[in-house]
Short mmCIF file of C-alpha atoms in Angstrom, two decimals:
data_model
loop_
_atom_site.label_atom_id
_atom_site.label_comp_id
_atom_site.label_asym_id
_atom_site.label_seq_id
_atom_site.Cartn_x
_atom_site.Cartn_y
_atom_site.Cartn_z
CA UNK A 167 78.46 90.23 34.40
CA UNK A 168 79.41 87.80 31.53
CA UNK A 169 81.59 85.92 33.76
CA UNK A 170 78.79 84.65 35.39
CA UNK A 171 75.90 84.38 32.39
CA UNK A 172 76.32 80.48 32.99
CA UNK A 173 75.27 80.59 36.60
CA UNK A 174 71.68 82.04 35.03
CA UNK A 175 68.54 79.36 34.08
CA UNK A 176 68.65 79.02 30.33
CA UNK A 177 64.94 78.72 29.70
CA UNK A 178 63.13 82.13 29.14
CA UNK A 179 59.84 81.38 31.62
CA UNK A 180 62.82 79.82 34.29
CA UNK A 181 64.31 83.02 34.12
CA UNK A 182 61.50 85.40 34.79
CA UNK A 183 60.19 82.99 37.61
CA UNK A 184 63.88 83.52 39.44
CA UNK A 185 63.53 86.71 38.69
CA UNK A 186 60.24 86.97 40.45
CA UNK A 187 61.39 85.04 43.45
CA UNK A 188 64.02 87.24 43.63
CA UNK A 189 62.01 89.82 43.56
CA UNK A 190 60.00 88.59 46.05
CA UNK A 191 62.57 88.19 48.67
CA UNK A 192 63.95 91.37 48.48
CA UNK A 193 60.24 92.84 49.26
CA UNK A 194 60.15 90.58 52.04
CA UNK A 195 63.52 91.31 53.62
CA UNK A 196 62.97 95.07 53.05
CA UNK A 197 59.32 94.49 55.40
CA UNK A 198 61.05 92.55 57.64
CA UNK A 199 64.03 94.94 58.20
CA UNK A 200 61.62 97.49 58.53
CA UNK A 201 59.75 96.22 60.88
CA UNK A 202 62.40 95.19 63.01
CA UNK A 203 63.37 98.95 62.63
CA UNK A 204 60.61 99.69 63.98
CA UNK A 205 60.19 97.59 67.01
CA UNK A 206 63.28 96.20 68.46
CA UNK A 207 66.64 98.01 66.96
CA UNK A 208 67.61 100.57 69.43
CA UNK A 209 67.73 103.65 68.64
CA UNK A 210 70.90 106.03 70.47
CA UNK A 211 69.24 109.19 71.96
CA UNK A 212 72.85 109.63 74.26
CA UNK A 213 76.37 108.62 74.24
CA UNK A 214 75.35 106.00 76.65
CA UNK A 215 73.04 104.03 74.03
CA UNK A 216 75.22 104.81 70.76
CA UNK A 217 78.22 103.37 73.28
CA UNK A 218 76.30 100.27 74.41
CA UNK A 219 75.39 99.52 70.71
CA UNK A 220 79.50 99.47 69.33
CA UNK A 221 79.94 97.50 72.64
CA UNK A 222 77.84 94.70 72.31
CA UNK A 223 78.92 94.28 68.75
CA UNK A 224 82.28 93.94 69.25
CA UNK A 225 82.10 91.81 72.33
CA UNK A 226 84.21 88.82 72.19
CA UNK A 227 82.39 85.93 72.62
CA UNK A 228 84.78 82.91 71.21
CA UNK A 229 85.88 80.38 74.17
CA UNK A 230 89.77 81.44 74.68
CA UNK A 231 88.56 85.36 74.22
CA UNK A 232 90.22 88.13 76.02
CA UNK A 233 88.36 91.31 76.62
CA UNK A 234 89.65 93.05 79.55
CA UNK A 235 89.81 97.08 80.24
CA UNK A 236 91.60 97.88 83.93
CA UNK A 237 94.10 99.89 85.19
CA UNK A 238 97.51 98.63 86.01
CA UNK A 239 100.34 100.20 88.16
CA UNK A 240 103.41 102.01 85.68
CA UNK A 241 105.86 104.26 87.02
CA UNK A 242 104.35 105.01 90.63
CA UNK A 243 100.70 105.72 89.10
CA UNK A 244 97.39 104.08 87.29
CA UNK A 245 97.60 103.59 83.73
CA UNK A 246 94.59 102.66 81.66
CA UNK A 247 94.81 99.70 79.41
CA UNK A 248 92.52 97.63 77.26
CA UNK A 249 93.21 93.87 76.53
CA UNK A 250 91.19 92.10 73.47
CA UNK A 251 91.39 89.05 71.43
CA UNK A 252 89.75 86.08 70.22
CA UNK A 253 92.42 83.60 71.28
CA UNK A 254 95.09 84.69 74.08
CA UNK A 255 97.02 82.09 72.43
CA UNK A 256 97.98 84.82 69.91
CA UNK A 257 100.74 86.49 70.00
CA UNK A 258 100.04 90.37 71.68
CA UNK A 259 100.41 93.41 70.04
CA UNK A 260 100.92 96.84 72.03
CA UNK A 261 100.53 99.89 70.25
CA UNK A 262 101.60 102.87 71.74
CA UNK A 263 100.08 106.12 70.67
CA UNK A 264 100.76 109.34 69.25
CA UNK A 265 100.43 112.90 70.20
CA UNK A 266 102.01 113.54 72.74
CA UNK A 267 98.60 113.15 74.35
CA UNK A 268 96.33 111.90 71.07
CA UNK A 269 95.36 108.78 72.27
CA UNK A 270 94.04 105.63 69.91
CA UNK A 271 92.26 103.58 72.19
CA UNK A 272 88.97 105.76 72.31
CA UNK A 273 88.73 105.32 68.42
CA UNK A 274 90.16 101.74 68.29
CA UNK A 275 86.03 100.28 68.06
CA UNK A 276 86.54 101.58 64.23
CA UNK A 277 89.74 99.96 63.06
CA UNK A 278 91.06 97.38 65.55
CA UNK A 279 88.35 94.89 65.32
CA UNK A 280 90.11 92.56 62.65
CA UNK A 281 93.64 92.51 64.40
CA UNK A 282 91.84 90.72 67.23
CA UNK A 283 91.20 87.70 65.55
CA UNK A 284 94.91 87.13 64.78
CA UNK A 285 96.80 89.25 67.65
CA UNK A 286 96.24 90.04 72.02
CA UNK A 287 95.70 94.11 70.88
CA UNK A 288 96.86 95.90 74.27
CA UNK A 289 95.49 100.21 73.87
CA UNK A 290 97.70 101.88 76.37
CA UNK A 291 96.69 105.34 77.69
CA UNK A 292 100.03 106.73 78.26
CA UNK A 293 100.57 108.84 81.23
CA UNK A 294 99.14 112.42 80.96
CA UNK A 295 96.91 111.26 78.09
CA UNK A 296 93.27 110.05 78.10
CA UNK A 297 91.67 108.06 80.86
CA UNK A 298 95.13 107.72 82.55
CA UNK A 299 95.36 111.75 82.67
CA UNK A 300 92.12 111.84 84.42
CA UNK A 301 92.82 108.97 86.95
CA UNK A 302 95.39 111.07 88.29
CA UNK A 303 96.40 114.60 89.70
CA UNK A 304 97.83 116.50 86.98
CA UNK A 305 99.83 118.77 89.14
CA UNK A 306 101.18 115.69 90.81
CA UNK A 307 101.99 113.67 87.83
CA UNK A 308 103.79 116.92 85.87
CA UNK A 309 107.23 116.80 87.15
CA UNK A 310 107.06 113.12 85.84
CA UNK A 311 106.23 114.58 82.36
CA UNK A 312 109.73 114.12 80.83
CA UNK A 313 110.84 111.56 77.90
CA UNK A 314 113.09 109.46 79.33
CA UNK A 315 109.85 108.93 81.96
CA UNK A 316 108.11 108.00 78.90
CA UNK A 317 110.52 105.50 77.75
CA UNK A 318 110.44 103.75 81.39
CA UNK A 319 107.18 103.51 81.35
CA UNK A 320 106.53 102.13 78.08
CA UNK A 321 109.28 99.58 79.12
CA UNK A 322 107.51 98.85 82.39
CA UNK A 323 104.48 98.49 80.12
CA UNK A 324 106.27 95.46 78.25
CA UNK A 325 107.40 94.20 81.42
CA UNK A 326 104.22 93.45 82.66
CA UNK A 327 102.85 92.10 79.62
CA UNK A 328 105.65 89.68 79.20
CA UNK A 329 105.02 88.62 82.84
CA UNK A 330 101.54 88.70 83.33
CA UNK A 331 101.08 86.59 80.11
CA UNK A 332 103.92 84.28 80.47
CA UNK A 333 105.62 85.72 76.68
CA UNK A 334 108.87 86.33 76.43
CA UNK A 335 108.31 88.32 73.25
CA UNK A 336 105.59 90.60 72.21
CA UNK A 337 104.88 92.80 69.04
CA UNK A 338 105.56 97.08 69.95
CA UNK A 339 103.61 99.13 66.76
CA UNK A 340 104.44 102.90 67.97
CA UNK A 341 102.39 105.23 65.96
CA UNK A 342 104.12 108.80 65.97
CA UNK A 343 105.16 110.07 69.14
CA UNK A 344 104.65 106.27 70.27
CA UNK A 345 107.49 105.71 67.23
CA UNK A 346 109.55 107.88 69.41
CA UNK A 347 109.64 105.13 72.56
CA UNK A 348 108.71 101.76 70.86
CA UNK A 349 112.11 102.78 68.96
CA UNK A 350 114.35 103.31 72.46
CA UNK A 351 111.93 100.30 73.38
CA UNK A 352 113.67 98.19 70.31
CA UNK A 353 116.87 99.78 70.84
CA UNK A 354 117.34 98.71 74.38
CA UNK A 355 115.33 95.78 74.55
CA UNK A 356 115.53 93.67 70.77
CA UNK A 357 114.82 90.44 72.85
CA UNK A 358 111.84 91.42 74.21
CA UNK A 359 110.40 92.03 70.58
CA UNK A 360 109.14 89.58 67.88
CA UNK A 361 109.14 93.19 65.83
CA UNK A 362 108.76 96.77 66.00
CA UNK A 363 106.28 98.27 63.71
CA UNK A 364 106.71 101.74 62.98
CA UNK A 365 103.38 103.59 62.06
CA UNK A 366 103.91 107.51 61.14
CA UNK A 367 107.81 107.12 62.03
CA UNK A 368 109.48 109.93 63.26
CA UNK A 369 112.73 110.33 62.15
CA UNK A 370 114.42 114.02 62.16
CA UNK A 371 111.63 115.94 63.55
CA UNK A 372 113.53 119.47 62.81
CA UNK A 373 113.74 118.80 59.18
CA UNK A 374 110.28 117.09 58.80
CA UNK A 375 108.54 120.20 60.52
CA UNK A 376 110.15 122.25 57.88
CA UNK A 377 109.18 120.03 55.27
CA UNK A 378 105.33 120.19 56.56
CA UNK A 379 105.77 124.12 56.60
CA UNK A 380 106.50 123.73 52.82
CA UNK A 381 103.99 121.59 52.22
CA UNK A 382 101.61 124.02 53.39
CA UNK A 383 102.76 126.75 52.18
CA UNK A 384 103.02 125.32 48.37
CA UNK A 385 99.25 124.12 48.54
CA UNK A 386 98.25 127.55 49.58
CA UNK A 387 100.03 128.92 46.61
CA UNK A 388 98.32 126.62 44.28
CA UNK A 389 95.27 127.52 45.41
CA UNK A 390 95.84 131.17 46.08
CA UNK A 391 94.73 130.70 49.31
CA UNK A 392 95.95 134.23 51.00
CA UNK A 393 94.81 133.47 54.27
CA UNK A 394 97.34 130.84 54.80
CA UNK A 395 100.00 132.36 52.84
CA UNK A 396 99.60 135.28 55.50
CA UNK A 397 99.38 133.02 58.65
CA UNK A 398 102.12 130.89 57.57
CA UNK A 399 104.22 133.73 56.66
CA UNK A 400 103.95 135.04 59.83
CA UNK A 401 106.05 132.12 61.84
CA UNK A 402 108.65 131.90 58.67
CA UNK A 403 111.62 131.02 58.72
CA UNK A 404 109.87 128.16 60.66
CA UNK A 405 111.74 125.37 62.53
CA UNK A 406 115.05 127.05 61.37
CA UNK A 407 117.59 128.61 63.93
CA UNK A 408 118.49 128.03 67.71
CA UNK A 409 114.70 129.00 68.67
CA UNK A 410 112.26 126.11 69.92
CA UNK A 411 109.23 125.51 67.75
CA UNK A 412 106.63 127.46 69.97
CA UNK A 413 102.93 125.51 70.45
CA UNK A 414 101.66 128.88 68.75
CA UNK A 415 103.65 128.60 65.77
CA UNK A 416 103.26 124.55 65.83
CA UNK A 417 99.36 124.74 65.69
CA UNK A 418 99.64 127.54 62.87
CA UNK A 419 101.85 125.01 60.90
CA UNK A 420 99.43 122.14 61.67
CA UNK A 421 96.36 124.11 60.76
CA UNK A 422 97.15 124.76 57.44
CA UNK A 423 98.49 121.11 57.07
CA UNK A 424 95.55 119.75 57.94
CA UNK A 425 93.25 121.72 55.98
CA UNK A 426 95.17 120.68 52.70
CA UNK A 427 95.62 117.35 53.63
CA UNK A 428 98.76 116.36 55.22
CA UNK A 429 97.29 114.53 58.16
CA UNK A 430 94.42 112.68 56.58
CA UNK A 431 94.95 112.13 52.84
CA UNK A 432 92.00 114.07 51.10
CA UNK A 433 90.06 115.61 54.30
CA UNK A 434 90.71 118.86 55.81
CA UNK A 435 92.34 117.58 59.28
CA UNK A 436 91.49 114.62 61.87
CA UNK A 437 87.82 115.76 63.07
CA UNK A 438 86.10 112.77 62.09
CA UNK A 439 88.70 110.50 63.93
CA UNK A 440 88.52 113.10 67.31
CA UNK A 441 84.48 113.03 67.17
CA UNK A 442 85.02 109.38 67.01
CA UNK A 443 86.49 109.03 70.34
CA UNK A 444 83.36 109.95 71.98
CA UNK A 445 81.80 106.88 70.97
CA UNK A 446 84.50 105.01 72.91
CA UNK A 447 83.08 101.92 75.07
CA UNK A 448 86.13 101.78 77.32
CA UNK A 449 85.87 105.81 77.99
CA UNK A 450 83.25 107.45 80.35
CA UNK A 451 81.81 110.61 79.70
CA UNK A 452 84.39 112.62 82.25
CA UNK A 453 86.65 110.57 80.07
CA UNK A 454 85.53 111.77 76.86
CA UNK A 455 85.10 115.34 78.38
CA UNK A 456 89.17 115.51 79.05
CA UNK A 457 90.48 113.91 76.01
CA UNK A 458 91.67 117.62 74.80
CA UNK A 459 92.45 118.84 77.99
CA UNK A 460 94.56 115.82 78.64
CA UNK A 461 96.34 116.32 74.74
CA UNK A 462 97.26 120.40 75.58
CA UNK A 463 98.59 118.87 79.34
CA UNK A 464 101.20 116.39 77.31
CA UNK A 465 101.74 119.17 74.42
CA UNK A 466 103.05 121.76 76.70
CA UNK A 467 105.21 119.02 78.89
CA UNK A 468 106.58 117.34 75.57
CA UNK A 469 106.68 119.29 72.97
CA UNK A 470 109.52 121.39 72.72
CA UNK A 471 111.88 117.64 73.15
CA UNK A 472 109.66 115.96 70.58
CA UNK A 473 110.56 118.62 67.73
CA UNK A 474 114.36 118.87 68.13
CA UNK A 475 114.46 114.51 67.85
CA UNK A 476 116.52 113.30 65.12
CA UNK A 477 115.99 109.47 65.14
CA UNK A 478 117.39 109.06 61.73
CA UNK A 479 120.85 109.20 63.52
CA UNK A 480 120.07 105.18 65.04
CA UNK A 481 121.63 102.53 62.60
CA UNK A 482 121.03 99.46 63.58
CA UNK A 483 118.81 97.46 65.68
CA UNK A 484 118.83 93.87 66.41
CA UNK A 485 114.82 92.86 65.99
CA UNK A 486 112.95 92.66 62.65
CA UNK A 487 111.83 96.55 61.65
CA UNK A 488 108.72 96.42 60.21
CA UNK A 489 107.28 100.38 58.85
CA UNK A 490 103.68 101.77 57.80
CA UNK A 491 104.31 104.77 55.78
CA UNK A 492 101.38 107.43 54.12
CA UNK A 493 102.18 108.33 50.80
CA UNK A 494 100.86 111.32 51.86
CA UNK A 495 102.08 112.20 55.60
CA UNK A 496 103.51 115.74 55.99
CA UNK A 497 102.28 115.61 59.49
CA UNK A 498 105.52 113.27 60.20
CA UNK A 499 107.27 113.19 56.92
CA UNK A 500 106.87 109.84 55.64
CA UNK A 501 109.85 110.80 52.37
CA UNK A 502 112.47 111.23 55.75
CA UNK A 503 111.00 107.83 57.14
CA UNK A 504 112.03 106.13 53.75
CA UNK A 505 115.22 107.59 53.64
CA UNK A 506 115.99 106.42 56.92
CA UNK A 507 114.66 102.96 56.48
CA UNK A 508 117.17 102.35 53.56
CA UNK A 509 120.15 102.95 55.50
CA UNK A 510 119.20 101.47 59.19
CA UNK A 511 120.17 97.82 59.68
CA UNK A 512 117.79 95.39 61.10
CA UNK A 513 118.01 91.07 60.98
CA UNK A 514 114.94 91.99 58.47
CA UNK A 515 112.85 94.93 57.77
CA UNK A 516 110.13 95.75 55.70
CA UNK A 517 108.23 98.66 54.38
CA UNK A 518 105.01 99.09 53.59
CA UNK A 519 103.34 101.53 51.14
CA UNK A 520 99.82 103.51 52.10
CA UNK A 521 99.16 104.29 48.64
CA UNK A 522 95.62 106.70 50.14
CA UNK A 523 96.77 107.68 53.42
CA UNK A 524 98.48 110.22 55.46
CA UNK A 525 99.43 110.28 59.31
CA UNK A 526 96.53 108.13 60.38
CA UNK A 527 97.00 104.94 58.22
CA UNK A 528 94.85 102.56 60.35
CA UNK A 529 91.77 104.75 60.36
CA UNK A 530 92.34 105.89 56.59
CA UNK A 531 93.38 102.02 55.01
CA UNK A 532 91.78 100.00 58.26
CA UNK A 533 91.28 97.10 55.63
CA UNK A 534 95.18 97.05 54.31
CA UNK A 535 96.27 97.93 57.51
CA UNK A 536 95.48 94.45 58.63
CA UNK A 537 95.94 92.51 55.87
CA UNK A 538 99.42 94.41 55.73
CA UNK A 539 99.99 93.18 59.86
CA UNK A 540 98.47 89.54 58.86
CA UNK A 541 100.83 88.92 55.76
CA UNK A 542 104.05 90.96 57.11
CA UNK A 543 103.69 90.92 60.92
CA UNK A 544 102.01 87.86 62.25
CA UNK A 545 104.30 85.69 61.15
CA UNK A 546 107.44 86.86 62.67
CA UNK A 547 106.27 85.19 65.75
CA UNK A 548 107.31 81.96 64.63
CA UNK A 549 106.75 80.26 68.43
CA UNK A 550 102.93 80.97 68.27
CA UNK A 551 101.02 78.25 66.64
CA UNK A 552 98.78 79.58 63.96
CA UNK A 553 94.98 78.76 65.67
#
């Protein structure tokens, strides 16, 4: 407050007058606002209304906007995207989501807002995931369910955004499994990329599941928790041997994980981001009613490749590495993700610290998260003009 004692009227009867007016106002604005609670804000009774509210604030309104949501043709089948930005002039960003299965675009309304006003942000719903699960016949699609599938899409996705937007680079931010492809992505393709941005990297999958394990097991000694000392116990030694991590014995891990904090720094697991996803504009209520459905579909295709991955055996790569690390993340160890990061090669790479976050980094630090892609990210596309 002394900083700013100047800024006050010096004379005594001055001073209670502003205070007065001041007063004043705030009376008035609280009458008003209520008021205009009372008779025109709209008030969500459904999904439909809370859904219609986050859409019409976030619509884009500026002259060379983007705000498209449509399904394009990848790999023989319909895949749901979502295309936003202020200016298509910018340069685009596609992130590709976790899980297997956990998609981000349903509960990009909370923390993607601010990226639009400096990047094209493409949400992909990958294939057996979200609104592109439900677009299709599972039974059909599930032979398809394989990793180097995954890969070709995601590199058809690229494809078309290069072509249908006349770029011959893009930005690729894979968040978890999505670090899985947008790394083959980077690996095979450097010249398609401006940069990949690892968020929640994977690295060696078998030695980060044991890590998380110990995690778990270590908070539920501190706290005496028996429960989980039992439960976690009971798939011990876990992620060790020739065996396959089994979804039973995965979801045990994960449980316990959660609850102590390992996926969202300080909460007991991700149910505030999943209840989120319901109030997704882009997703319809058969949408919303699938999301988990969809996520146990790509589990039990995926799974058992996605925990025996050891990424930290690639080197090099030949576009600028740019990684989003939790201080926090025993979901996907974010200690291996450093260590690996020291010793890979890239023309330039940087690393970036979430000092109060876990796994889920944009919806825990939304507000570094893009200051973090504004200062380190944006301008590595040196061929876009700054609008």
């Amino acid at each position: 407050m002394h900083a700013h004692a100047g800024h006050w009227p010096a004379d005594g009867r001055v001073s209670m007058r502003f205070a007065l007016l001041l007063t004043m106002a705030s009376i008035c604005f609280c009458i008003g606002t209520t008021t205009a609670r009372a008779d025109d804000a709209p008030s969500p009774k459904n999904r439909a209304e809370a859904v219609q509210i986050i859409a019409d604030l976030r619509h884009i309104v500026t002259p060379q906007g983007i705000e498209r949501h449509e399904k394009v043709r990848i790999g023989g089948i319909d895949q749901w995207v979502s295309i936003r930005g202020t200016d298509k002039r910018n340069p685009i960003l596609l992130m590709v989501h976790g899980g297997p299965g956990w998609v981000s675009m349903p509960t990009s309304w909370y923390f993607q807002r601010g990226w639009e006003e400096y990047f094209t942000v493409v949400q992909w719903d990958q294939r057996g995931a979200g609104s592109t699960y439900v677009a299709n016949d599972p039974a059909a699609v599930a032979p398809t369910m394989t990793p180097e599938r995954m890969i070709a899409d995601t590199e058809e996705m690229v494809s078309w955004l290069r072509k249908e937007f006349g770029r011959d680079k893009i930005f690729l931010l894979g968040h978890s499994w999505g670090s899985y492809l947008g790394l083959e992505v980077a690996k095979r393709h450097p010249d398609w990329l401006y940069a990949y941005i690892g968020v929640g990297q994977m690295t060696n999958m078998p030695q980060s599941e044991r890590d998380g394990w110990q995690f778990a097991m270590d908070e539920a000694k501190k706290t005496s928790n028996t429960q989980a000392i039992a439960e976690l116990n009971s798939i011990a030694p876990y992620g060790s041997g020739p065996k396959p991590i089994t979804l039973a014995s995965l979801m045990v891990q994960r449980k316990w994980l959660n609850q102590f904090g390992g996926m969202v720094y300080g909460r007991t697991g991700g149910q505030a981001e999943g209840a989120a996803m319901a109030l997704s504009p882009e997703y319809t209520d058969a949408d919303v009613a699938k999301i988990g459905e969809a996520s146990e579909y790509s589990l039990n295709k995926l799974l058992d490749k996605v925990l025996t991955l050891d990424l930290s055996r690639v080197q090099k790569l030949d576009c600028p590495l740019v990684l989003f690390l939790g201080r926090h993340d025993h979901n996907v160890s974010s200690s291996l993700a450093a260590a690996w990061f020291e010793k890979v090669q890239a023309p330039s790479k940087r690393l970036v610290w979430f000092e109060n976050s876990a796994h889920e980094v944009a919806v825990e630090e939304p507000g570094k998260t893009l200051m973090s892609l504004v200062k380190y990210v944006r301008p590595l596309a040196a061929d876009v003009p700054n609008n």
